[in-house]
PDB file of C-alpha atoms and ligand atoms in Angstrom:
ATOM      1  CA  UNK A1023       0.000   0.000   0.000  1.00 72.00           C
ATOM      2  CA  UNK A1024       1.260   3.502  -0.846  1.00 86.00           C
ATOM      3  CA  UNK A1025       1.678   6.041   1.931  1.00 91.00           C
ATOM      4  CA  UNK A1026       1.013   9.676   1.083  1.00 94.00           C
ATOM      5  CA  UNK A1027       1.809  12.439   3.555  1.00 94.00           C
ATOM      6  CA  UNK A1028       0.230  15.807   2.973  1.00 95.00           C
ATOM      7  CA  UNK A1029       0.837  18.975   5.009  1.00 94.00           C
ATOM      8  CA  UNK A1030      -1.817  21.702   4.860  1.00 95.00           C
ATOM      9  CA  UNK A1031      -0.215  25.033   5.717  1.00 94.00           C
ATOM     10  CA  UNK A1032      -1.249  28.671   5.787  1.00 95.00           C
ATOM     11  CA  UNK A1033      -2.057  31.572   8.025  1.00 94.00           C
ATOM     12  CA  UNK A1034      -4.374  31.024  10.957  1.00 92.00           C
ATOM     13  CA  UNK A1035      -7.959  31.579   9.817  1.00 93.00           C
ATOM     14  CA  UNK A1036      -7.304  30.842   6.125  1.00 96.00           C
ATOM     15  CA  UNK A1037      -9.495  27.742   6.352  1.00 95.00           C
ATOM     16  CA  UNK A1038      -7.044  24.833   6.622  1.00 94.00           C
ATOM     17  CA  UNK A1039      -9.140  22.842   9.092  1.00 93.00           C
ATOM     18  CA  UNK A1040     -12.329  23.644   7.175  1.00 95.00           C
ATOM     19  CA  UNK A1041     -10.809  22.217   3.968  1.00 96.00           C
ATOM     20  CA  UNK A1042      -9.480  19.092   5.677  1.00 95.00           C
ATOM     21  CA  UNK A1043     -12.721  18.413   7.540  1.00 94.00           C
ATOM     22  CA  UNK A1044     -14.695  19.040   4.329  1.00 95.00           C
ATOM     23  CA  UNK A1045     -12.565  16.471   2.501  1.00 96.00           C
ATOM     24  CA  UNK A1046     -12.688  13.878   5.286  1.00 94.00           C
ATOM     25  CA  UNK A1047     -16.336  14.198   6.302  1.00 91.00           C
ATOM     26  CA  UNK A1048     -17.907  15.957   3.270  1.00 86.00           C
ATOM     27  CA  UNK A1049     -19.252  18.556   5.706  1.00 84.00           C
ATOM     28  CA  UNK A1050     -18.460  22.178   6.324  1.00 86.00           C
ATOM     29  CA  UNK A1051     -17.967  22.809  10.015  1.00 81.00           C
ATOM     30  CA  UNK A1052     -18.118  26.577  10.531  1.00 76.00           C
ATOM     31  CA  UNK A1053     -16.268  26.748  13.824  1.00 74.00           C
ATOM     32  CA  UNK A1054     -13.910  23.843  14.133  1.00 70.00           C
ATOM     33  CA  UNK A1055     -12.473  24.195  17.626  1.00 66.00           C
ATOM     34  CA  UNK A1056      -9.092  22.572  17.985  1.00 66.00           C
ATOM     35  CA  UNK A1057      -5.966  24.119  19.383  1.00 68.00           C
ATOM     36  CA  UNK A1058      -3.828  21.073  18.767  1.00 71.00           C
ATOM     37  CA  UNK A1059      -1.899  20.057  15.728  1.00 76.00           C
ATOM     38  CA  UNK A1060      -3.322  16.877  14.264  1.00 85.00           C
ATOM     39  CA  UNK A1061      -2.521  14.156  11.783  1.00 90.00           C
ATOM     40  CA  UNK A1062      -5.600  12.654  10.162  1.00 92.00           C
ATOM     41  CA  UNK A1063      -5.625   9.243   8.483  1.00 93.00           C
ATOM     42  CA  UNK A1064      -7.734   8.121   5.563  1.00 94.00           C
ATOM     43  CA  UNK A1065      -7.677   5.017   3.392  1.00 94.00           C
ATOM     44  CA  UNK A1066      -8.334   5.736  -0.250  1.00 92.00           C
ATOM     45  CA  UNK A1067      -8.627   3.768  -3.430  1.00 91.00           C
ATOM     46  CA  UNK A1068      -7.394   5.825  -6.354  1.00 88.00           C
ATOM     47  CA  UNK A1069      -7.229   4.440  -9.880  1.00 83.00           C
ATOM     48  CA  UNK A1070      -7.337   0.923  -8.449  1.00 87.00           C
ATOM     49  CA  UNK A1071      -4.505   1.576  -5.986  1.00 87.00           C
ATOM     50  CA  UNK A1072      -4.979   1.373  -2.226  1.00 92.00           C
ATOM     51  CA  UNK A1073      -3.327   4.137  -0.314  1.00 94.00           C
ATOM     52  CA  UNK A1074      -2.959   5.362   3.201  1.00 95.00           C
ATOM     53  CA  UNK A1075      -3.276   9.138   3.357  1.00 96.00           C
ATOM     54  CA  UNK A1076      -1.991  11.169   6.283  1.00 95.00           C
ATOM     55  CA  UNK A1077      -2.939  14.846   6.490  1.00 95.00           C
ATOM     56  CA  UNK A1078      -1.117  17.195   8.826  1.00 93.00           C
ATOM     57  CA  UNK A1079      -3.046  20.183  10.196  1.00 90.00           C
ATOM     58  CA  UNK A1080      -0.835  22.483  12.263  1.00 86.00           C
ATOM     59  CA  UNK A1081      -3.972  24.312  13.519  1.00 69.00           C
ATOM     60  CA  UNK A1082      -2.157  27.523  14.256  1.00 61.00           C
ATOM     61  CA  UNK A1083       0.838  28.456  12.167  1.00 51.00           C
ATOM     62  CA  UNK A1084       3.425  30.702  13.772  1.00 53.00           C
ATOM     63  CA  UNK A1085       3.018  34.202  12.370  1.00 52.00           C
ATOM     64  CA  UNK A1086       6.693  34.991  12.339  1.00 48.00           C
ATOM     65  CA  UNK A1087       8.620  36.296   9.350  1.00 42.00           C
ATOM     66  CA  UNK A1088      11.175  33.492   9.204  1.00 50.00           C
ATOM     67  CA  UNK A1089       9.256  30.305   8.766  1.00 59.00           C
ATOM     68  CA  UNK A1090      11.105  27.232   9.975  1.00 68.00           C
ATOM     69  CA  UNK A1091       9.038  24.329   8.581  1.00 77.00           C
ATOM     70  CA  UNK A1092      11.956  21.984   9.185  1.00 76.00           C
ATOM     71  CA  UNK A1093       9.813  19.127  10.500  1.00 79.00           C
ATOM     72  CA  UNK A1094       7.147  19.538   7.817  1.00 80.00           C
ATOM     73  CA  UNK A1095       9.749  19.608   5.034  1.00 81.00           C
ATOM     74  CA  UNK A1096      11.210  16.338   6.233  1.00 83.00           C
ATOM     75  CA  UNK A1097       7.850  14.691   6.768  1.00 88.00           C
ATOM     76  CA  UNK A1098       5.598  15.661   3.868  1.00 91.00           C
ATOM     77  CA  UNK A1099       5.390  14.313   0.320  1.00 93.00           C
ATOM     78  CA  UNK A1100       3.321  17.302  -0.740  1.00 94.00           C
ATOM     79  CA  UNK A1101       1.919  20.587   0.496  1.00 95.00           C
ATOM     80  CA  UNK A1102      -1.377  22.408   0.232  1.00 97.00           C
ATOM     81  CA  UNK A1103      -0.768  26.089   0.915  1.00 97.00           C
ATOM     82  CA  UNK A1104      -3.961  27.912   1.828  1.00 97.00           C
ATOM     83  CA  UNK A1105      -4.774  31.610   1.816  1.00 98.00           C
ATOM     84  CA  UNK A1106      -8.025  33.509   2.239  1.00 98.00           C
ATOM     85  CA  UNK A1107      -8.888  35.592  -0.863  1.00 98.00           C
ATOM     86  CA  UNK A1108     -10.451  38.220   1.428  1.00 98.00           C
ATOM     87  CA  UNK A1109      -7.275  38.627   3.512  1.00 98.00           C
ATOM     88  CA  UNK A1110      -4.161  39.968   1.805  1.00 98.00           C
ATOM     89  CA  UNK A1111      -1.936  39.182   4.785  1.00 97.00           C
ATOM     90  CA  UNK A1112      -2.767  35.498   4.389  1.00 97.00           C
ATOM     91  CA  UNK A1113      -1.580  35.708   0.771  1.00 98.00           C
ATOM     92  CA  UNK A1114       1.749  37.216   1.896  1.00 97.00           C
ATOM     93  CA  UNK A1115       2.065  34.364   4.382  1.00 96.00           C
ATOM     94  CA  UNK A1116       1.327  31.790   1.670  1.00 97.00           C
ATOM     95  CA  UNK A1117       3.981  33.387  -0.527  1.00 97.00           C
ATOM     96  CA  UNK A1118       6.571  33.140   2.262  1.00 94.00           C
ATOM     97  CA  UNK A1119       5.681  29.475   2.773  1.00 93.00           C
ATOM     98  CA  UNK A1120       6.105  28.682  -0.926  1.00 94.00           C
ATOM     99  CA  UNK A1121       9.455  30.465  -1.061  1.00 92.00           C
ATOM    100  CA  UNK A1122      10.562  28.506   2.004  1.00 89.00           C
ATOM    101  CA  UNK A1123       9.557  25.186   0.441  1.00 90.00           C
ATOM    102  CA  UNK A1124      11.234  26.040  -2.868  1.00 88.00           C
ATOM    103  CA  UNK A1125      14.445  27.378  -1.262  1.00 82.00           C
ATOM    104  CA  UNK A1126      17.528  25.560  -2.594  1.00 71.00           C
ATOM    105  CA  UNK A1127      18.866  25.231   0.995  1.00 64.00           C
ATOM    106  CA  UNK A1128      16.047  22.808   1.748  1.00 56.00           C
ATOM    107  CA  UNK A1129      17.423  20.363  -0.827  1.00 53.00           C
ATOM    108  CA  UNK A1130      18.539  17.974   1.931  1.00 54.00           C
ATOM    109  CA  UNK A1131      14.887  17.523   2.839  1.00 58.00           C
ATOM    110  CA  UNK A1132      12.582  14.765   1.667  1.00 57.00           C
ATOM    111  CA  UNK A1133      11.154  16.756  -1.246  1.00 53.00           C
ATOM    112  CA  UNK A1134      12.387  20.077  -2.472  1.00 54.00           C
ATOM    113  CA  UNK A1135      12.238  22.069  -5.662  1.00 58.00           C
ATOM    114  CA  UNK A1136      10.188  19.450  -7.460  1.00 67.00           C
ATOM    115  CA  UNK A1137       7.826  18.566  -4.601  1.00 78.00           C
ATOM    116  CA  UNK A1138       4.092  18.716  -5.180  1.00 92.00           C
ATOM    117  CA  UNK A1139       2.730  22.037  -3.978  1.00 95.00           C
ATOM    118  CA  UNK A1140      -0.816  23.201  -4.495  1.00 97.00           C
ATOM    119  CA  UNK A1141      -1.775  26.799  -3.772  1.00 98.00           C
ATOM    120  CA  UNK A1142      -5.390  27.323  -2.720  1.00 98.00           C
ATOM    121  CA  UNK A1143      -7.251  30.610  -2.581  1.00 98.00           C
ATOM    122  CA  UNK A1144     -10.038  29.705  -0.141  1.00 98.00           C
ATOM    123  CA  UNK A1145     -13.316  31.514   0.704  1.00 98.00           C
ATOM    124  CA  UNK A1146     -14.263  32.224  -2.907  1.00 98.00           C
ATOM    125  CA  UNK A1147     -17.821  32.776  -1.623  1.00 98.00           C
ATOM    126  CA  UNK A1148     -16.433  36.027  -0.129  1.00 98.00           C
ATOM    127  CA  UNK A1149     -15.408  37.399  -3.556  1.00 97.00           C
ATOM    128  CA  UNK A1150     -17.450  40.588  -2.911  1.00 98.00           C
ATOM    129  CA  UNK A1151     -14.803  41.476  -0.271  1.00 98.00           C
ATOM    130  CA  UNK A1152     -11.899  40.055  -2.216  1.00 98.00           C
ATOM    131  CA  UNK A1153      -8.416  41.462  -1.476  1.00 98.00           C
ATOM    132  CA  UNK A1154      -6.388  39.073  -3.640  1.00 98.00           C
ATOM    133  CA  UNK A1155      -7.074  38.780  -7.355  1.00 98.00           C
ATOM    134  CA  UNK A1156      -7.359  35.402  -9.072  1.00 98.00           C
ATOM    135  CA  UNK A1157      -4.502  36.440 -11.394  1.00 98.00           C
ATOM    136  CA  UNK A1158      -2.191  37.084  -8.424  1.00 98.00           C
ATOM    137  CA  UNK A1159      -2.753  33.583  -7.099  1.00 98.00           C
ATOM    138  CA  UNK A1160      -2.322  32.085 -10.541  1.00 98.00           C
ATOM    139  CA  UNK A1161       0.935  34.013 -11.104  1.00 98.00           C
ATOM    140  CA  UNK A1162       2.413  33.041  -7.730  1.00 98.00           C
ATOM    141  CA  UNK A1163       1.625  29.406  -8.490  1.00 97.00           C
ATOM    142  CA  UNK A1164       2.982  29.521 -12.046  1.00 96.00           C
ATOM    143  CA  UNK A1165       6.195  31.276 -10.988  1.00 96.00           C
ATOM    144  CA  UNK A1166       6.869  28.563  -8.418  1.00 95.00           C
ATOM    145  CA  UNK A1167       5.780  25.441 -10.254  1.00 93.00           C
ATOM    146  CA  UNK A1168       2.627  24.900  -8.203  1.00 95.00           C
ATOM    147  CA  UNK A1169      -0.908  23.963  -9.122  1.00 95.00           C
ATOM    148  CA  UNK A1170      -3.516  26.608  -8.296  1.00 97.00           C
ATOM    149  CA  UNK A1171      -7.169  26.492  -7.272  1.00 97.00           C
ATOM    150  CA  UNK A1172      -9.615  29.055  -6.028  1.00 98.00           C
ATOM    151  CA  UNK A1173     -12.548  27.563  -4.174  1.00 98.00           C
ATOM    152  CA  UNK A1174     -14.774  27.699  -1.136  1.00 98.00           C
ATOM    153  CA  UNK A1175     -14.605  25.110   1.626  1.00 97.00           C
ATOM    154  CA  UNK A1176     -17.987  26.440   2.731  1.00 97.00           C
ATOM    155  CA  UNK A1177     -19.817  25.969  -0.574  1.00 97.00           C
ATOM    156  CA  UNK A1178     -17.890  23.646  -2.883  1.00 97.00           C
ATOM    157  CA  UNK A1179     -17.677  20.098  -1.615  1.00 96.00           C
ATOM    158  CA  UNK A1180     -16.799  18.531  -4.958  1.00 97.00           C
ATOM    159  CA  UNK A1181     -14.107  21.093  -5.805  1.00 97.00           C
ATOM    160  CA  UNK A1182     -12.468  20.488  -2.423  1.00 98.00           C
ATOM    161  CA  UNK A1183     -12.495  16.742  -3.055  1.00 96.00           C
ATOM    162  CA  UNK A1184     -11.057  17.162  -6.560  1.00 96.00           C
ATOM    163  CA  UNK A1185      -8.336  19.455  -5.242  1.00 97.00           C
ATOM    164  CA  UNK A1186      -7.150  16.824  -2.740  1.00 97.00           C
ATOM    165  CA  UNK A1187      -7.328  14.066  -5.365  1.00 95.00           C
ATOM    166  CA  UNK A1188      -5.301  16.180  -7.774  1.00 94.00           C
ATOM    167  CA  UNK A1189      -2.365  16.704  -5.442  1.00 95.00           C
ATOM    168  CA  UNK A1190      -2.414  13.091  -4.251  1.00 95.00           C
ATOM    169  CA  UNK A1191      -2.299  11.967  -7.897  1.00 92.00           C
ATOM    170  CA  UNK A1192       0.635  14.303  -8.556  1.00 91.00           C
ATOM    171  CA  UNK A1193       2.507  12.880  -5.562  1.00 91.00           C
ATOM    172  CA  UNK A1194       1.872   9.319  -6.720  1.00 89.00           C
ATOM    173  CA  UNK A1195       3.079  10.003 -10.252  1.00 86.00           C
ATOM    174  CA  UNK A1196       6.207  11.961  -9.211  1.00 78.00           C
TER     175      UNK A1196
HETATM  176  P1  GDP B2668      -7.485  27.588   9.991  1.00 58.43           P
HETATM  177  O1  GDP B2668      -7.029  28.375  11.174  1.00 58.43           O
HETATM  178  O2  GDP B2668      -6.657  27.908   8.773  1.00 58.43           O
HETATM  179  O3  GDP B2668      -7.554  26.099  10.240  1.00 58.43           O
HETATM  180  O4  GDP B2668      -8.949  28.104   9.619  1.00 58.43           O
HETATM  181  P2  GDP B2668     -10.381  27.451   9.988  1.00 58.43           P
HETATM  182  O5  GDP B2668     -10.624  26.236   9.171  1.00 58.43           O
HETATM  183  O6  GDP B2668     -10.471  27.321  11.471  1.00 58.43           O
HETATM  184  O7  GDP B2668     -11.355  28.601   9.460  1.00 58.43           O
HETATM  185  C1  GDP B2668     -11.274  29.922   9.967  1.00 58.43           C
HETATM  186  C2  GDP B2668     -12.623  30.604   9.784  1.00 58.43           C
HETATM  187  O8  GDP B2668     -12.911  30.753   8.392  1.00 58.43           O
HETATM  188  C3  GDP B2668     -13.784  29.823  10.397  1.00 58.43           C
HETATM  189  O9  GDP B2668     -14.677  30.749  10.972  1.00 58.43           O
HETATM  190  C4  GDP B2668     -14.430  29.142   9.202  1.00 58.43           C
HETATM  191  O10 GDP B2668     -15.807  28.946   9.374  1.00 58.43           O
HETATM  192  C5  GDP B2668     -14.175  30.164   8.090  1.00 58.43           C
HETATM  193  N1  GDP B2668     -14.097  29.561   6.763  1.00 58.43           N
HETATM  194  C6  GDP B2668     -13.327  28.500   6.365  1.00 58.43           C
HETATM  195  N2  GDP B2668     -13.523  28.262   5.062  1.00 58.43           N
HETATM  196  C7  GDP B2668     -14.420  29.163   4.612  1.00 58.43           C
HETATM  197  C8  GDP B2668     -15.022  29.426   3.329  1.00 58.43           C
HETATM  198  O11 GDP B2668     -14.778  28.770   2.315  1.00 58.43           O
HETATM  199  N3  GDP B2668     -15.882  30.497   3.274  1.00 58.43           N
HETATM  200  C9  GDP B2668     -16.185  31.256   4.361  1.00 58.43           C
HETATM  201  N4  GDP B2668     -17.044  32.267   4.188  1.00 58.43           N
HETATM  202  N5  GDP B2668     -15.651  31.026   5.572  1.00 58.43           N
HETATM  203  C10 GDP B2668     -14.777  30.000   5.702  1.00 58.43           C
END
């Protein structure tokens, strides 16, 4: 059986837990109260292959300028980087995370420059108070060799599911 380890990172409040819980339970839980980092397990069958998926949710990401990520970089096969399209500071945080993952100095880690990274602009249902344009997300992703999705954990169950499947497939084919 294949093991796939996925870390979901981003600024506090971007919707990491909402996306994970949506994928695992198909439900949107508005206020998901957990102050602890968690690793969730799920068995999946994808294109006839059995796999054991582990998803890491840090719950609250440190808001400091220099992001360490040392443990995550050693542990994960792929990363979902989440920002909130209605919060520009969360986009800046996502950018810093991507740069950290793509840094050449991290080449001793499990995955580096070529690792699967998917950038997600969450809360698309709040596009009337949007602070980050779709094009900005797309450009950041393109410039750094990432996939990009804009979606809403609150309103788009299928898109959330497809987004997870897409990055898992990329990890498996790498
Ligand atoms: P985390 O700190 O990144 O894990 O963020 P949470 O998953 O705890 O979500 C933070 C807040 O954003 C909560 O109040 C969620 O209900 C809300 N939220 C998450 N996803 C969405 C979304 O797609 N749309 C809207 N409107 N709110 C969302």
